[in-house]
CSV table of C-alpha atoms in Angstrom, one decimal:
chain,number,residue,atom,x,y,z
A,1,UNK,CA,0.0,0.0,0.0
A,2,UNK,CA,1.8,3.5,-0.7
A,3,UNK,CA,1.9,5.8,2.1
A,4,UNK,CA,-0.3,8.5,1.9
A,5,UNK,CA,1.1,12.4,1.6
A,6,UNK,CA,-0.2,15.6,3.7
A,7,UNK,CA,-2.0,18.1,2.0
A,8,UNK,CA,-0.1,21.2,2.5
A,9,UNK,CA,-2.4,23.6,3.2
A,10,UNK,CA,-0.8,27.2,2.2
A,11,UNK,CA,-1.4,30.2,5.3
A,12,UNK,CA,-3.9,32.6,4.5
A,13,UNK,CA,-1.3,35.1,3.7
A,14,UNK,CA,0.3,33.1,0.9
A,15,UNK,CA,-2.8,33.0,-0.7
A,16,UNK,CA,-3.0,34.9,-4.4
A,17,UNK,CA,-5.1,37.8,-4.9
A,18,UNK,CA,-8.3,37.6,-7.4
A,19,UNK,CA,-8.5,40.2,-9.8
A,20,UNK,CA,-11.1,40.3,-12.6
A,21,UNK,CA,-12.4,42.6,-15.2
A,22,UNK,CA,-15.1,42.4,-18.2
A,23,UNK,CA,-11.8,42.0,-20.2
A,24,UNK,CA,-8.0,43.0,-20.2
A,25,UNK,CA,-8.3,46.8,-18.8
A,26,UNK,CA,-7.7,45.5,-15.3
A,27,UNK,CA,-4.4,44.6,-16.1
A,28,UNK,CA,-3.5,48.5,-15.6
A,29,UNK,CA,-4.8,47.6,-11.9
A,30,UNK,CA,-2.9,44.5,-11.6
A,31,UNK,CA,0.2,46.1,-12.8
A,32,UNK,CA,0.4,48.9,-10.6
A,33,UNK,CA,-0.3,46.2,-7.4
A,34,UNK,CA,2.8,44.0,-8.7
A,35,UNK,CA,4.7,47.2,-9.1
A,36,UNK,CA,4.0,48.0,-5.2
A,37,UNK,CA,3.2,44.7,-3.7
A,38,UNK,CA,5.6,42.7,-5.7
A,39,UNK,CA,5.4,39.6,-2.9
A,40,UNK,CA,1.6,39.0,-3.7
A,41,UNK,CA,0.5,36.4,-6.8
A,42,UNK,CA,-2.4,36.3,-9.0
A,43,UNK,CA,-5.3,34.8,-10.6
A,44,UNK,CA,-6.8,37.0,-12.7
A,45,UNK,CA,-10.0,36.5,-14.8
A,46,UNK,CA,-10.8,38.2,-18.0
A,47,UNK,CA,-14.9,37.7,-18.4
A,48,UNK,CA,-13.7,39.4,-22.5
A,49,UNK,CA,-16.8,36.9,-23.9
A,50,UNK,CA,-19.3,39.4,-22.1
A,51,UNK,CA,-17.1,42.5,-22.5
A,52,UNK,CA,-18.1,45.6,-22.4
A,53,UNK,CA,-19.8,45.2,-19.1
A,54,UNK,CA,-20.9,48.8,-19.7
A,55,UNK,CA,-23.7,48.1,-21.9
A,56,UNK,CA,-25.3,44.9,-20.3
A,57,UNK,CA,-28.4,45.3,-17.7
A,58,UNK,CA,-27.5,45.8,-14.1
A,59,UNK,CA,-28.9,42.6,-13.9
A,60,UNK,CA,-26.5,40.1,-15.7
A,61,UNK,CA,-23.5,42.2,-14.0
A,62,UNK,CA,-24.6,41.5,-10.9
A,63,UNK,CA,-25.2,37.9,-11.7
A,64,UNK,CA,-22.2,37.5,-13.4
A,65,UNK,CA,-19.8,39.6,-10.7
A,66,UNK,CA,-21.0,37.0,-8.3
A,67,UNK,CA,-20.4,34.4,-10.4
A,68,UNK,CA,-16.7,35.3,-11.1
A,69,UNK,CA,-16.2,36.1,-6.9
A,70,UNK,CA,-17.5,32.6,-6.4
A,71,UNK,CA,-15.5,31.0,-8.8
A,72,UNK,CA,-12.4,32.9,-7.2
A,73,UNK,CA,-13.0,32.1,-3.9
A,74,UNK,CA,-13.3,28.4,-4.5
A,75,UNK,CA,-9.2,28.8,-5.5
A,76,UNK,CA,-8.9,29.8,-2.9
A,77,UNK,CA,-7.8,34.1,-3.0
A,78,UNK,CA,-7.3,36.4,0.5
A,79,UNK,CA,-8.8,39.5,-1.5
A,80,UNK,CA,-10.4,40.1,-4.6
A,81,UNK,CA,-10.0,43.7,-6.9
A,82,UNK,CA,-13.0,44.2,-8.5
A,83,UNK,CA,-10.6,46.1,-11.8
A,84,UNK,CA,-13.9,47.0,-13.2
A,85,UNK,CA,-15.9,50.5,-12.7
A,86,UNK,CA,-18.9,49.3,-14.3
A,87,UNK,CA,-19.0,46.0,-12.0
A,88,UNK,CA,-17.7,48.1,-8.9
A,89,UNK,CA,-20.3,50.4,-9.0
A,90,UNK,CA,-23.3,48.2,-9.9
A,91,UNK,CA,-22.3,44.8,-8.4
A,92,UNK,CA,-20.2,45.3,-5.3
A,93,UNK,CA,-22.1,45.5,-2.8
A,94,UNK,CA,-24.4,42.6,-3.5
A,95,UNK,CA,-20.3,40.6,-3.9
A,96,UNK,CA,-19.5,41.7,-0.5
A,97,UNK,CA,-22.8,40.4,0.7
A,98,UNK,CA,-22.0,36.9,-0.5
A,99,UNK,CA,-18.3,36.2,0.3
A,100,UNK,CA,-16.5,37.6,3.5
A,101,UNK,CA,-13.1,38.1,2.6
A,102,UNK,CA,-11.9,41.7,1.7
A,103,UNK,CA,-13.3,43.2,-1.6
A,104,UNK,CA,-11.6,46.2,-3.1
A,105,UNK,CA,-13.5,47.8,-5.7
A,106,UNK,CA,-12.2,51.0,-8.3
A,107,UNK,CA,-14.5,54.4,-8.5
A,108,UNK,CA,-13.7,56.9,-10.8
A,109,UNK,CA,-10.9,59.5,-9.0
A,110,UNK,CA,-13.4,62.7,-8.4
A,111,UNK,CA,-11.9,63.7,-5.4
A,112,UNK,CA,-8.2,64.1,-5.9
A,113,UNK,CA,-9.1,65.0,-9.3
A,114,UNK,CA,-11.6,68.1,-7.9
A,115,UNK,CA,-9.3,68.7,-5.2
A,116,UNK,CA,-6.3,69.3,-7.8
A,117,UNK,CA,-7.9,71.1,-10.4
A,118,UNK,CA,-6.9,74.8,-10.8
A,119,UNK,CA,-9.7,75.8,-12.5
A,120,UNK,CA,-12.0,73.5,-11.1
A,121,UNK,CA,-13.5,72.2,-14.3
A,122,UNK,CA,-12.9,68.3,-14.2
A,123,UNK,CA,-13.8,66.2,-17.5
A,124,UNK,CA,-14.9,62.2,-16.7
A,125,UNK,CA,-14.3,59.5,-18.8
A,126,UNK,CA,-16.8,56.8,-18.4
A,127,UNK,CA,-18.7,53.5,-19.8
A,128,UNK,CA,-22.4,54.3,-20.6
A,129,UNK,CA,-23.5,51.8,-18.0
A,130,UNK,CA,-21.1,54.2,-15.5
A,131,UNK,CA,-22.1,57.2,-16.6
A,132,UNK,CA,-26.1,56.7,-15.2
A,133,UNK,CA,-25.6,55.1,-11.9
A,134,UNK,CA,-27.1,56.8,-9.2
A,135,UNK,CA,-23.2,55.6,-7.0
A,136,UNK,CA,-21.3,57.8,-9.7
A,137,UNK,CA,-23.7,60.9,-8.8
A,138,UNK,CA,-23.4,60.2,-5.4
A,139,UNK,CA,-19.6,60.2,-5.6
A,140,UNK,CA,-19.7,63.5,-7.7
A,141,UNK,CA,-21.7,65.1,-4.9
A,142,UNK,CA,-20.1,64.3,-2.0
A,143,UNK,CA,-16.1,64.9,-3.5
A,144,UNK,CA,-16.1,67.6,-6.1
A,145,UNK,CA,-15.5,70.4,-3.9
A,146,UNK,CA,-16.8,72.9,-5.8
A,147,UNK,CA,-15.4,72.0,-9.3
A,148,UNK,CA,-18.1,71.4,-12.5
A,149,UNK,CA,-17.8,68.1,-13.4
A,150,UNK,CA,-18.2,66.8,-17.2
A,151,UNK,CA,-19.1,63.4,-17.9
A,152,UNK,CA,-18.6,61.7,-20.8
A,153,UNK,CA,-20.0,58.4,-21.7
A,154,UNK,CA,-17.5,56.7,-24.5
A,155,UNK,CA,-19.3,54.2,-26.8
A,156,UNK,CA,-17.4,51.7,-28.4
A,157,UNK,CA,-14.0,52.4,-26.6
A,158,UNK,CA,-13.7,49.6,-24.8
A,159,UNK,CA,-14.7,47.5,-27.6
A,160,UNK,CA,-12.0,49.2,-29.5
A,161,UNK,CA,-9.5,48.2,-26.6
A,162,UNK,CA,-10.2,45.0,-26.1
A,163,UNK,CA,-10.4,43.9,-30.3
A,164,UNK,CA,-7.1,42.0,-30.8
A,165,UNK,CA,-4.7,43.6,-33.0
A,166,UNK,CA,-3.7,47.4,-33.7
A,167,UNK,CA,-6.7,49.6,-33.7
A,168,UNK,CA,-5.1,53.0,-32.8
A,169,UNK,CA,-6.5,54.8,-35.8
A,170,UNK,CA,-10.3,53.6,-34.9
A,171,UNK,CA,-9.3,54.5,-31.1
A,172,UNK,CA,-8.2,58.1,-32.2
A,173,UNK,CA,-11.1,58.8,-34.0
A,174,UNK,CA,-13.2,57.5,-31.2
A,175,UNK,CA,-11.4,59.9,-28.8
A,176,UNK,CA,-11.5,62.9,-31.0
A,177,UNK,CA,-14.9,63.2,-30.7
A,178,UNK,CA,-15.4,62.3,-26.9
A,179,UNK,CA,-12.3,64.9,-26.2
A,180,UNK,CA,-13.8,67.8,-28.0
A,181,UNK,CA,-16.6,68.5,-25.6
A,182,UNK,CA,-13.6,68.8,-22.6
A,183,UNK,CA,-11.3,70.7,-25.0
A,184,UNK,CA,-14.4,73.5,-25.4
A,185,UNK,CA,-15.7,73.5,-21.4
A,186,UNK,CA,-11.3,73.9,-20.9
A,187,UNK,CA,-11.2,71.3,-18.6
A,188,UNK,CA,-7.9,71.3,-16.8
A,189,UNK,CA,-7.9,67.7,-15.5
A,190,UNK,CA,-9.0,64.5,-17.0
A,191,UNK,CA,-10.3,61.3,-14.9
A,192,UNK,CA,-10.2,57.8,-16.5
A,193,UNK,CA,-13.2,56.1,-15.5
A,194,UNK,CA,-12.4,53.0,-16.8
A,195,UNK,CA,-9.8,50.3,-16.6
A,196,UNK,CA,-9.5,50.2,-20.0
A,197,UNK,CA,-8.5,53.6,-20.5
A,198,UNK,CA,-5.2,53.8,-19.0
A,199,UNK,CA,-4.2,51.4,-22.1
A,200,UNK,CA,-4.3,53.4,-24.5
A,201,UNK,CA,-3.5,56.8,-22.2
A,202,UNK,CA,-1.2,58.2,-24.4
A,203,UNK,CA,-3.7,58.3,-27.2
A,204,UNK,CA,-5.8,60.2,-24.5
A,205,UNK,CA,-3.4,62.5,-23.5
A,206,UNK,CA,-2.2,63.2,-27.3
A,207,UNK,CA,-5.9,64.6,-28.2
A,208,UNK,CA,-6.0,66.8,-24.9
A,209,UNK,CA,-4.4,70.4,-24.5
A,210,UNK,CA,-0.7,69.6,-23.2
A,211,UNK,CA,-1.3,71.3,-19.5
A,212,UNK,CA,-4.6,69.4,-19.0
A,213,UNK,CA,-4.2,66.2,-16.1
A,214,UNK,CA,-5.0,62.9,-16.8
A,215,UNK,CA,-5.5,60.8,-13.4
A,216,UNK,CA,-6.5,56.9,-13.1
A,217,UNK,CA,-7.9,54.9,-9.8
A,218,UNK,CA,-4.2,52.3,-10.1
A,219,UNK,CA,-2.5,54.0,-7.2
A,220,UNK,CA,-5.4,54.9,-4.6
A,221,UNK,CA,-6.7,51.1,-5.3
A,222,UNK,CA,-3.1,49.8,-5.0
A,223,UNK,CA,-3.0,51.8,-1.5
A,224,UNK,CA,-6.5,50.1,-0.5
A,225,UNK,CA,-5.6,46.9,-0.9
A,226,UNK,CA,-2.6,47.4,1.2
A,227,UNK,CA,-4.3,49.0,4.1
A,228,UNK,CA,-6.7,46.1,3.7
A,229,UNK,CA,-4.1,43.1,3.3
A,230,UNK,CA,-2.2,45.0,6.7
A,231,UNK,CA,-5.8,44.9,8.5
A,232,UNK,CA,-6.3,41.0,8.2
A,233,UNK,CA,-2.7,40.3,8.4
A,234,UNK,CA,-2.6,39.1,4.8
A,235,UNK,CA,0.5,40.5,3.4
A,236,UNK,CA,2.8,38.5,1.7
A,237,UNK,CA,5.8,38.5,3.6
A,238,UNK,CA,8.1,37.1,1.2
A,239,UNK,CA,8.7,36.6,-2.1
A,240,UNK,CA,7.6,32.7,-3.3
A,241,UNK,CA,9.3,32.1,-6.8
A,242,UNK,CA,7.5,28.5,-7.0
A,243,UNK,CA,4.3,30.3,-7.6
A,244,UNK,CA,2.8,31.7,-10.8
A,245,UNK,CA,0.4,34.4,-11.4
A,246,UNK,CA,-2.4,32.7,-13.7
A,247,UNK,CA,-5.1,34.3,-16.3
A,248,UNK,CA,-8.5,33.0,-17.1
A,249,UNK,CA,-10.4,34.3,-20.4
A,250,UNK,CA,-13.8,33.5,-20.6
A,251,UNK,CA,-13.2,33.8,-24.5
A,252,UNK,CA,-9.6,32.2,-24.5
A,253,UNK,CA,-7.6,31.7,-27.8
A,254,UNK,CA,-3.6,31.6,-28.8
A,255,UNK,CA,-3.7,35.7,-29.8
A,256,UNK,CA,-5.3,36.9,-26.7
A,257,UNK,CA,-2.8,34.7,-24.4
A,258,UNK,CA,-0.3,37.0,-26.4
A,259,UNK,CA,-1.9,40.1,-26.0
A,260,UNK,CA,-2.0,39.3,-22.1
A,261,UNK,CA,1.5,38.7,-21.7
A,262,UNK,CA,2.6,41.7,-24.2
A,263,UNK,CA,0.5,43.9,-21.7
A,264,UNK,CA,1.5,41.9,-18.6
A,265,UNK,CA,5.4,42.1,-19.7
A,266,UNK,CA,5.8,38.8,-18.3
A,267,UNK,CA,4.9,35.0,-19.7
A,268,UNK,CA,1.6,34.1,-19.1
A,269,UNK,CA,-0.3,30.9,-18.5
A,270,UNK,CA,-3.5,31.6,-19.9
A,271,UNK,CA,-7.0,29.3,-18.8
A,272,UNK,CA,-10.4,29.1,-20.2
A,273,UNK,CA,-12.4,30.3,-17.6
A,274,UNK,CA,-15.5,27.5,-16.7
A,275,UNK,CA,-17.5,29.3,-13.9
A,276,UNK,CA,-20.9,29.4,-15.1
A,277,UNK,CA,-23.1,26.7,-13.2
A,278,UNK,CA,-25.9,26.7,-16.3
């Protein structure tokens, strides 16, 4: 009879961290934690066969948000980054609800962006699905300080993002129009509302006045999760080179796995995500 081995049970602290977006914007999130938290490991999903999240009902997000925090936690992950602003802001509260380990979500910046403003006219790049929820409004009103706030909704542009190969020239055009409204209220600061949209920044910044701020949610989520990783004694002590950081795609194929690790700037192993029950 062969002897039976001991399951090795990792600490709660050597866990990975979940992160998951409608697609491959979240990356800019996941980047910006390695960068600052470069113990911690991965599993990141990519739900890209239902991206854009921003123009399904509030519904299926929520379904599917829960769906995806499930799946994660059944890994298992010590935290899970919601990398989405259209999931954050629609499903989050109904996640936390479900699963008790820390849930950091990403809100567009209005505060330091209001607060940093010398003019105090602030432009906001959004989703459609974003750009009407009541938790967007509510953020507006209780962190711009003063400062008119100008959001735009931007049709297509994650679509645009997340199509494999190089679509700058479409992406430009897209953000030609969507700047023009900013350029003519002279916004002096720009907030990404999406993921997605620190990807292609310097397209961003290239159709924007050259004075005019462009701030993302990276290093205030970044910051989050630390404060909350410190609070439940979660940190990642030291650095374990036997583990990988590991991507699921809901709609996974051989060009995608390349765009990930071109992004990423690292290899890759790249899953088909298999969380949906039905």
């Amino acid at each position: 009879m062969s002897e039976l081995k001991p399951v090795i049970v990792p600490a709660q602290h050597e866990l990975p961290i979940g992160i998951f977006d409608s697609g491959i914007g979240g990356l800019s999130i996941a980047q910006s934690i390695k960068q600052e938290l470069p113990n911690e490991h991965f599993i990141y999903v990519a739900d890209n066969l239902n991206a854009p999240y921003g123009e399904k009902s509030d519904q299926f997000i929520r379904q599917r948000v829960i769906e995806i925090g499930e799946f994660l936690s059944a890994h298992p992950v010590k935290a899970i980054v919601v990398a989405c602003n259209t999931a954050t802001v629609t499903a989050i509260s109904a996640l936390r609800e479900t699963l008790s380990i820390p849930i950091i979500g990403v809100e567009p910046a209005i505060k330091p962006a209001a607060s940093n403003s010398l003019n105090k006219k602030v432009g906001v790049l959004v989703t459609q699905a974003t750009a009407s929820t009541q938790r967007l409004h509510d953020l507006i009103h209780t962190h711009a300080t003063g400062a008119d706030i100008y959001i735009q909704p931007c049709p297509g542009l994650v679509e645009s993002i997340e199509k494999l190969g190089d679509h700058r020239a479409e992406i430009d055009d897209l953000l030609k129009g969507y700047m023009q409204g900013f350029i003519e209220e002279q916004v002096d600061t720009v907030v990404l509302g999406c993921t997605h949209y620190p990807l292609i920044r310097s397209l961003i910044e290239k159709n924007l006045p050259a004075h005019v701020d462009v701030i993302d949610t990276a290093k205030p989520v970044t910051a989050q999760l630390a404060r909350k990783l410190s609070e439940h004694h979660l940190l990642a002590t030291t650095s374990n080179s036997d583990l990988d950081d590991v991507f699921y795609t809901s709609a996974c194929n051989h060009t995608l796995a390349k765009k990930i690790e071109e992004l990423w700037q690292h290899s890759a192993n790249v899953l088909p995500l298999v969380c949906d029950p039905s």
